[in-house]
Amino acid sequence: MKIKRKTIMKVASYIHQLNSQKVLHFSLIDPDKINDIDKLNSIAKKLYEAGTSAFLIGGTLGVSKDRLDEILDILGDYKIPRIIFPSNVNLISEKADAILFLSLLNSDDLYYVIGAQVVAAPIIKKLQIEPIPTGYLIVGYGGTAGHIGRARVIPFDNYDLAISYALAAEYMGMQFLYLEAGSGSPEPINPEMIRRIKKYSNIKIIAGGGIRNINTAEEIAKAGANIIVTGNIIEDDIGKAIKIIDTINKIRVD
Ligand SMILES: CC(C)=CCC/C(C)=C/CC/C(C)=C/CC/C(C)=C/COP(=O)(O)OP(=O)(O)O
Ligand SMILES: O=P(O)(O)OC[C@@H](O)CO
Ligand SMILES: [Mg+2]
């Protein structure tokens, strides 16, 4: 059954309400990596049944609007939000329930800080897609997103910089700070970085990049992340991804 837009609670309030009970898991589906639509259906069903709280759909390279729409249609059968994880202004689709309205805070290129956002905003308004104001901070490895976004990555253990960016994002009124180690990162976000940010700021934290096993996910959740994102492990080992979801869903937000 395709969910009509009006039946979905505002995505932000859905997230905040769920988050009052537990840490959330979001499943990143990278359209560039999906080459078998039937496989996507079976993966999406498993993730939904395991209790993932939302689908994030996006990728940096090789993602066309048509492909994005195709994936959004398939994921429309599940009663959880489909949130676009945009790498550029061409990936805004009226089929989505919401979009992470990202600003790449540590980019050297104004386009990724405010340029793309100014072009994207009127389109998002016209298409009535719910924007979720999110500061995007590329840490450590950075990956493709860090390269394309021309980020001056901050070291995994530079907590003072991370806290400063977190406070800046909070004071600019952003709802989330996405700590991004980069897709496929050999090292995930350091739980200590999350603990320090939670101690000094009130912004909610999304953490992603290189989270491939249960105890890493557990450590990051217990350190105070509000939302944990996994992408590659879903494609590489769906059974492990399901165990990660199950682990995260048992952890309360302090
Ligand atoms: C607000 C709008 C519409 C656009 C914002 C544009 C910005 C600021 C983008 C941030 C920089 C960027 C390139 C983000 C990409 C985030 C993303 C979709 C990562 C998913 O992982 P991949 O980077 O595709 O990983 P692979 O290397 O595995 O493909
Ligand atoms: O694919 P992984 O390494 O899980 O990263 C998820 C997300 O943070 C990528 O932008
Ligand atoms: Mg990609």
Tab-separated table of C-alpha atoms and ligand atoms in Angstrom:
chain	number	residue	atom	x	y	z
A	1	MET	CA	0.000	0.000	0.000
A	2	LYS	CA	1.527	3.324	-1.019
A	3	ILE	CA	1.507	5.657	1.952
A	4	LYS	CA	-0.138	8.981	1.078
A	5	ARG	CA	1.833	11.986	2.257
A	6	LYS	CA	-0.932	13.165	4.587
A	7	THR	CA	-0.966	9.881	6.570
A	8	ILE	CA	2.708	10.193	7.590
A	9	MET	CA	3.234	12.138	10.799
A	10	LYS	CA	5.654	15.014	10.297
A	11	VAL	CA	8.950	13.179	9.979
A	12	ALA	CA	10.734	15.390	12.496
A	13	SER	CA	8.111	14.754	15.179
A	14	TYR	CA	8.109	11.033	14.304
A	15	ILE	CA	11.884	11.018	14.900
A	16	HIS	CA	11.780	13.047	18.115
A	17	GLN	CA	8.893	10.988	19.501
A	18	LEU	CA	10.634	7.673	18.745
A	19	ASN	CA	13.928	9.064	20.006
A	20	SER	CA	12.379	9.781	23.417
A	21	GLN	CA	12.263	6.020	23.911
A	22	LYS	CA	15.387	4.726	22.191
A	23	VAL	CA	18.367	5.330	19.931
A	24	LEU	CA	17.284	5.040	16.296
A	25	HIS	CA	18.808	3.196	13.334
A	26	PHE	CA	18.473	4.589	9.804
A	27	SER	CA	19.236	2.403	6.773
A	28	LEU	CA	21.239	4.111	4.035
A	29	ILE	CA	20.294	2.881	0.580
A	30	ASP	CA	22.778	4.137	-2.021
A	31	PRO	CA	21.040	4.033	-5.436
A	32	ASP	CA	24.440	3.762	-7.113
A	33	LYS	CA	24.983	0.422	-5.373
A	34	ILE	CA	21.633	-1.153	-6.131
A	35	ASN	CA	21.877	-3.239	-9.257
A	36	ASP	CA	19.136	-5.752	-8.477
A	37	ILE	CA	15.675	-4.319	-7.754
A	38	ASP	CA	14.351	-7.640	-6.434
A	39	LYS	CA	17.284	-7.811	-4.025
A	40	LEU	CA	16.424	-4.285	-2.826
A	41	ASN	CA	12.889	-5.380	-2.055
A	42	SER	CA	14.035	-8.317	0.034
A	43	ILE	CA	16.645	-6.196	1.845
A	44	ALA	CA	14.111	-3.438	2.552
A	45	LYS	CA	11.629	-5.952	3.937
A	46	LYS	CA	14.261	-7.454	6.255
A	47	LEU	CA	15.381	-4.026	7.478
A	48	TYR	CA	11.782	-2.923	8.092
A	49	GLU	CA	10.951	-6.108	9.975
A	50	ALA	CA	14.147	-5.786	12.003
A	51	GLY	CA	12.981	-2.356	13.159
A	52	THR	CA	15.013	0.203	11.235
A	53	SER	CA	13.347	3.570	11.839
A	54	ALA	CA	13.763	5.194	8.410
A	55	PHE	CA	15.343	4.782	5.012
A	56	LEU	CA	17.996	7.312	4.002
A	57	ILE	CA	18.323	7.323	0.213
A	58	GLY	CA	21.350	8.942	-1.373
A	59	GLY	CA	24.835	8.677	-2.748
A	60	THR	CA	27.611	10.912	-3.961
A	61	LEU	CA	28.577	9.434	-7.327
A	62	GLY	CA	26.470	7.863	-10.052
A	63	VAL	CA	22.995	8.713	-8.707
A	64	SER	CA	20.432	10.024	-11.210
A	65	LYS	CA	17.037	11.500	-10.326
A	66	ASP	CA	15.306	8.699	-12.258
A	67	ARG	CA	17.157	6.062	-10.262
A	68	LEU	CA	16.359	7.898	-7.036
A	69	ASP	CA	12.647	7.947	-7.947
A	70	GLU	CA	12.708	4.242	-8.774
A	71	ILE	CA	14.186	3.431	-5.357
A	72	LEU	CA	11.781	5.782	-3.561
A	73	ASP	CA	8.829	4.040	-5.229
A	74	ILE	CA	9.997	0.623	-4.079
A	75	LEU	CA	10.595	1.835	-0.511
A	76	GLY	CA	7.146	3.452	-0.436
A	77	ASP	CA	5.621	0.120	0.558
A	78	TYR	CA	7.009	0.334	4.098
A	79	LYS	CA	5.463	2.367	6.900
A	80	ILE	CA	8.638	4.283	7.758
A	81	PRO	CA	9.840	7.603	6.324
A	82	ARG	CA	11.906	7.833	3.172
A	83	ILE	CA	14.432	10.621	3.752
A	84	ILE	CA	16.664	11.873	0.933
A	85	PHE	CA	20.354	12.091	1.845
A	86	PRO	CA	21.294	14.613	-0.877
A	87	SER	CA	24.708	14.991	-2.469
A	88	ASN	CA	23.465	17.722	-4.800
A	89	VAL	CA	20.438	19.723	-5.897
A	90	ASN	CA	19.481	17.263	-8.659
A	91	LEU	CA	18.463	14.700	-6.048
A	92	ILE	CA	15.302	16.344	-4.754
A	93	SER	CA	12.227	14.179	-5.372
A	94	GLU	CA	8.576	14.806	-4.524
A	95	LYS	CA	8.296	11.084	-3.793
A	96	ALA	CA	10.326	11.482	-0.593
A	97	ASP	CA	8.790	12.165	2.819
A	98	ALA	CA	11.648	14.393	3.939
A	99	ILE	CA	15.146	15.524	3.034
A	100	LEU	CA	18.199	16.030	5.234
A	101	PHE	CA	18.706	19.718	4.538
A	102	LEU	CA	22.475	19.422	4.820
A	103	SER	CA	25.051	22.158	5.174
A	104	LEU	CA	28.602	20.816	4.969
A	105	LEU	CA	30.006	22.833	7.874
A	106	ASN	CA	33.699	22.086	7.293
A	107	SER	CA	33.711	22.551	3.521
A	108	ASP	CA	36.145	24.902	1.831
A	109	ASP	CA	33.582	25.371	-0.929
A	110	LEU	CA	30.746	27.788	-0.176
A	111	TYR	CA	28.583	25.821	-2.603
A	112	TYR	CA	28.316	23.005	-0.024
A	113	VAL	CA	27.814	25.380	2.902
A	114	ILE	CA	25.098	27.692	1.508
A	115	GLY	CA	25.170	27.687	-2.317
A	116	ALA	CA	23.352	24.415	-2.997
A	117	GLN	CA	20.938	25.121	-0.130
A	118	VAL	CA	19.783	28.430	-1.652
A	119	VAL	CA	19.070	26.719	-4.985
A	120	ALA	CA	17.425	23.712	-3.310
A	121	ALA	CA	15.179	25.592	-0.873
A	122	PRO	CA	12.522	26.920	-3.324
A	123	ILE	CA	12.349	23.533	-5.040
A	124	ILE	CA	11.793	21.800	-1.679
A	125	LYS	CA	9.154	24.364	-0.813
A	126	LYS	CA	7.315	23.880	-4.116
A	127	LEU	CA	7.413	20.092	-3.811
A	128	GLN	CA	6.266	20.230	-0.185
A	129	ILE	CA	9.070	17.971	1.047
A	130	GLU	CA	9.844	18.280	4.753
A	131	PRO	CA	13.367	19.681	5.290
A	132	ILE	CA	15.315	18.431	8.333
A	133	PRO	CA	17.961	21.073	9.153
A	134	THR	CA	21.219	19.151	9.590
A	135	GLY	CA	24.823	20.241	10.025
A	136	TYR	CA	27.047	17.791	8.145
A	137	LEU	CA	30.539	17.402	9.657
A	138	ILE	CA	33.089	15.250	7.836
A	139	VAL	CA	35.477	13.531	10.267
A	140	GLY	CA	38.648	11.485	9.814
A	141	TYR	CA	38.564	9.367	6.670
A	142	GLY	CA	35.841	11.428	4.958
A	143	GLY	CA	35.420	9.149	1.955
A	144	THR	CA	33.803	10.179	-1.323
A	145	ALA	CA	31.510	12.695	0.340
A	146	GLY	CA	34.481	14.407	1.965
A	147	HIS	CA	36.351	14.607	-1.320
A	148	ILE	CA	33.454	15.847	-3.420
A	149	GLY	CA	32.297	18.193	-0.662
A	150	ARG	CA	35.846	19.635	-0.423
A	151	ALA	CA	35.844	19.175	3.332
A	152	ARG	CA	38.735	20.029	5.622
A	153	VAL	CA	38.195	16.821	7.588
A	154	ILE	CA	38.627	17.085	11.339
A	155	PRO	CA	40.772	14.371	12.993
A	156	PHE	CA	38.917	11.573	14.783
A	157	ASP	CA	40.280	12.735	18.143
A	158	ASN	CA	40.034	16.520	17.779
A	159	TYR	CA	37.192	16.950	20.254
A	160	ASP	CA	37.603	20.726	20.659
A	161	LEU	CA	36.945	21.269	16.947
A	162	ALA	CA	33.992	18.874	17.011
A	163	ILE	CA	32.469	20.649	20.034
A	164	SER	CA	32.953	24.043	18.359
A	165	TYR	CA	31.200	22.917	15.177
A	166	ALA	CA	28.421	21.330	17.251
A	167	LEU	CA	27.803	24.537	19.202
A	168	ALA	CA	27.886	26.571	15.987
A	169	ALA	CA	25.308	24.262	14.404
A	170	GLU	CA	23.150	24.456	17.546
A	171	TYR	CA	23.360	28.253	17.657
A	172	MET	CA	22.420	28.397	13.982
A	173	GLY	CA	19.282	26.455	14.871
A	174	MET	CA	20.080	23.160	13.181
A	175	GLN	CA	18.158	20.136	14.497
A	176	PHE	CA	20.920	17.561	13.980
A	177	LEU	CA	24.678	17.313	13.638
A	178	TYR	CA	25.627	14.428	11.337
A	179	LEU	CA	29.119	13.172	12.278
A	180	GLU	CA	30.282	11.569	9.040
A	181	ALA	CA	33.360	9.322	9.007
A	182	GLY	CA	32.674	8.673	5.316
A	183	SER	CA	30.984	5.691	3.727
A	184	GLY	CA	33.255	2.662	3.974
A	185	SER	CA	35.540	4.367	6.487
A	186	PRO	CA	38.064	1.951	8.043
A	187	GLU	CA	37.391	3.647	11.373
A	188	PRO	CA	34.010	4.788	12.767
A	189	ILE	CA	33.309	7.979	14.707
A	190	ASN	CA	35.065	7.915	18.079
A	191	PRO	CA	32.482	7.459	20.887
A	192	GLU	CA	34.485	9.928	22.998
A	193	MET	CA	33.794	12.637	20.380
A	194	ILE	CA	30.065	11.974	20.826
A	195	ARG	CA	30.329	12.019	24.631
A	196	ARG	CA	32.121	15.389	24.547
A	197	ILE	CA	29.618	16.934	22.147
A	198	LYS	CA	26.700	15.721	24.293
A	199	LYS	CA	28.369	17.207	27.355
A	200	TYR	CA	28.806	20.683	25.882
A	201	SER	CA	25.902	21.065	23.463
A	202	ASN	CA	22.226	20.137	23.147
A	203	ILE	CA	22.221	19.304	19.462
A	204	LYS	CA	21.017	15.820	18.489
A	205	ILE	CA	23.650	13.627	16.886
A	206	ILE	CA	23.514	11.386	13.841
A	207	ALA	CA	26.613	9.176	13.464
A	208	GLY	CA	27.617	7.227	10.367
A	209	GLY	CA	30.544	5.871	8.420
A	210	GLY	CA	32.367	2.581	8.928
A	211	ILE	CA	29.920	1.124	11.465
A	212	ARG	CA	30.155	-2.555	10.628
A	213	ASN	CA	29.827	-4.480	13.855
A	214	ILE	CA	27.596	-4.803	16.864
A	215	ASN	CA	29.875	-3.514	19.580
A	216	THR	CA	30.892	-0.451	17.560
A	217	ALA	CA	27.201	0.374	17.104
A	218	GLU	CA	26.537	-0.285	20.782
A	219	GLU	CA	29.446	1.925	21.917
A	220	ILE	CA	28.354	4.788	19.653
A	221	ALA	CA	24.738	4.472	20.794
A	222	LYS	CA	25.723	4.374	24.472
A	223	ALA	CA	28.006	7.371	23.949
A	224	GLY	CA	24.906	9.418	23.158
A	225	ALA	CA	24.214	9.260	19.424
A	226	ASN	CA	20.508	9.834	18.761
A	227	ILE	CA	20.555	8.152	15.342
A	228	ILE	CA	23.004	5.645	13.881
A	229	VAL	CA	23.312	5.223	10.104
A	230	THR	CA	24.686	2.138	8.375
A	231	GLY	CA	25.069	1.748	4.619
A	232	ASN	CA	27.731	-0.643	3.377
A	233	ILE	CA	27.109	-3.365	5.975
A	234	ILE	CA	23.512	-3.630	4.704
A	235	GLU	CA	24.817	-4.496	1.246
A	236	ASP	CA	27.693	-6.630	2.522
A	237	ASP	CA	26.061	-8.622	5.338
A	238	ILE	CA	22.324	-8.134	5.907
A	239	GLY	CA	22.365	-10.594	8.828
A	240	LYS	CA	24.936	-8.475	10.658
A	241	ALA	CA	22.950	-5.331	9.830
A	242	ILE	CA	19.849	-6.885	11.403
A	243	LYS	CA	21.802	-7.698	14.587
A	244	ILE	CA	23.076	-4.100	14.685
A	245	ILE	CA	19.513	-2.771	14.367
A	246	ASP	CA	18.329	-5.067	17.135
A	247	THR	CA	21.177	-3.939	19.407
A	248	ILE	CA	20.583	-0.233	18.789
A	249	ASN	CA	16.829	-0.521	19.340
A	250	LYS	CA	17.461	-1.800	22.878
A	251	ILE	CA	19.475	1.247	23.931
A	252	ARG	CA	17.740	4.179	25.578
A	253	VAL	CA	18.698	7.767	24.894
A	254	ASP	CA	19.977	9.281	28.114
B	1	LIG	C1	20.535	20.488	0.733
B	1	LIG	C2	20.814	19.936	-0.621
B	1	LIG	C3	19.681	19.579	-1.502
B	1	LIG	C4	22.050	19.694	-1.059
B	1	LIG	C5	23.152	19.722	-0.115
B	1	LIG	C6	24.440	19.453	-0.810
B	1	LIG	C7	25.444	19.118	0.227
B	1	LIG	C8	25.730	20.128	1.284
B	1	LIG	C9	26.023	17.896	0.184
B	1	LIG	C10	27.040	17.474	1.229
B	1	LIG	C11	28.250	16.815	0.567
B	1	LIG	C12	27.983	15.452	0.024
B	1	LIG	C13	28.705	15.095	-1.200
B	1	LIG	C14	27.137	14.596	0.677
B	1	LIG	C15	26.900	13.185	0.216
B	1	LIG	C16	26.342	12.370	1.368
B	1	LIG	C17	26.019	10.975	0.932
B	1	LIG	C18	24.799	10.790	0.123
B	1	LIG	C19	26.826	9.953	1.267
B	1	LIG	C20	26.477	8.536	0.923
B	1	LIG	O1	27.626	7.759	0.749
B	1	LIG	P1	28.553	7.839	-0.574
B	1	LIG	O2	29.365	9.083	-0.468
B	1	LIG	O3	27.763	7.661	-1.806
B	1	LIG	O4	29.432	6.585	-0.353
B	1	LIG	P2	30.191	5.680	-1.422
B	1	LIG	O5	31.572	6.223	-1.518
B	1	LIG	O6	30.118	4.343	-0.791
B	1	LIG	O7	29.403	5.773	-2.695
B	2	LIG	O1	28.294	3.007	4.365
B	2	LIG	P1	28.716	3.295	5.789
B	2	LIG	O2	30.211	3.138	5.991
B	2	LIG	O3	27.887	2.531	6.777
B	2	LIG	O4	28.406	4.885	6.037
B	2	LIG	C1	27.065	5.315	6.181
B	2	LIG	C2	26.964	6.811	5.895
B	2	LIG	O5	27.483	7.562	6.962
B	2	LIG	C3	27.656	7.174	4.581
B	2	LIG	O6	27.420	8.540	4.315
B	3	MG	MG	27.826	6.108	-3.326
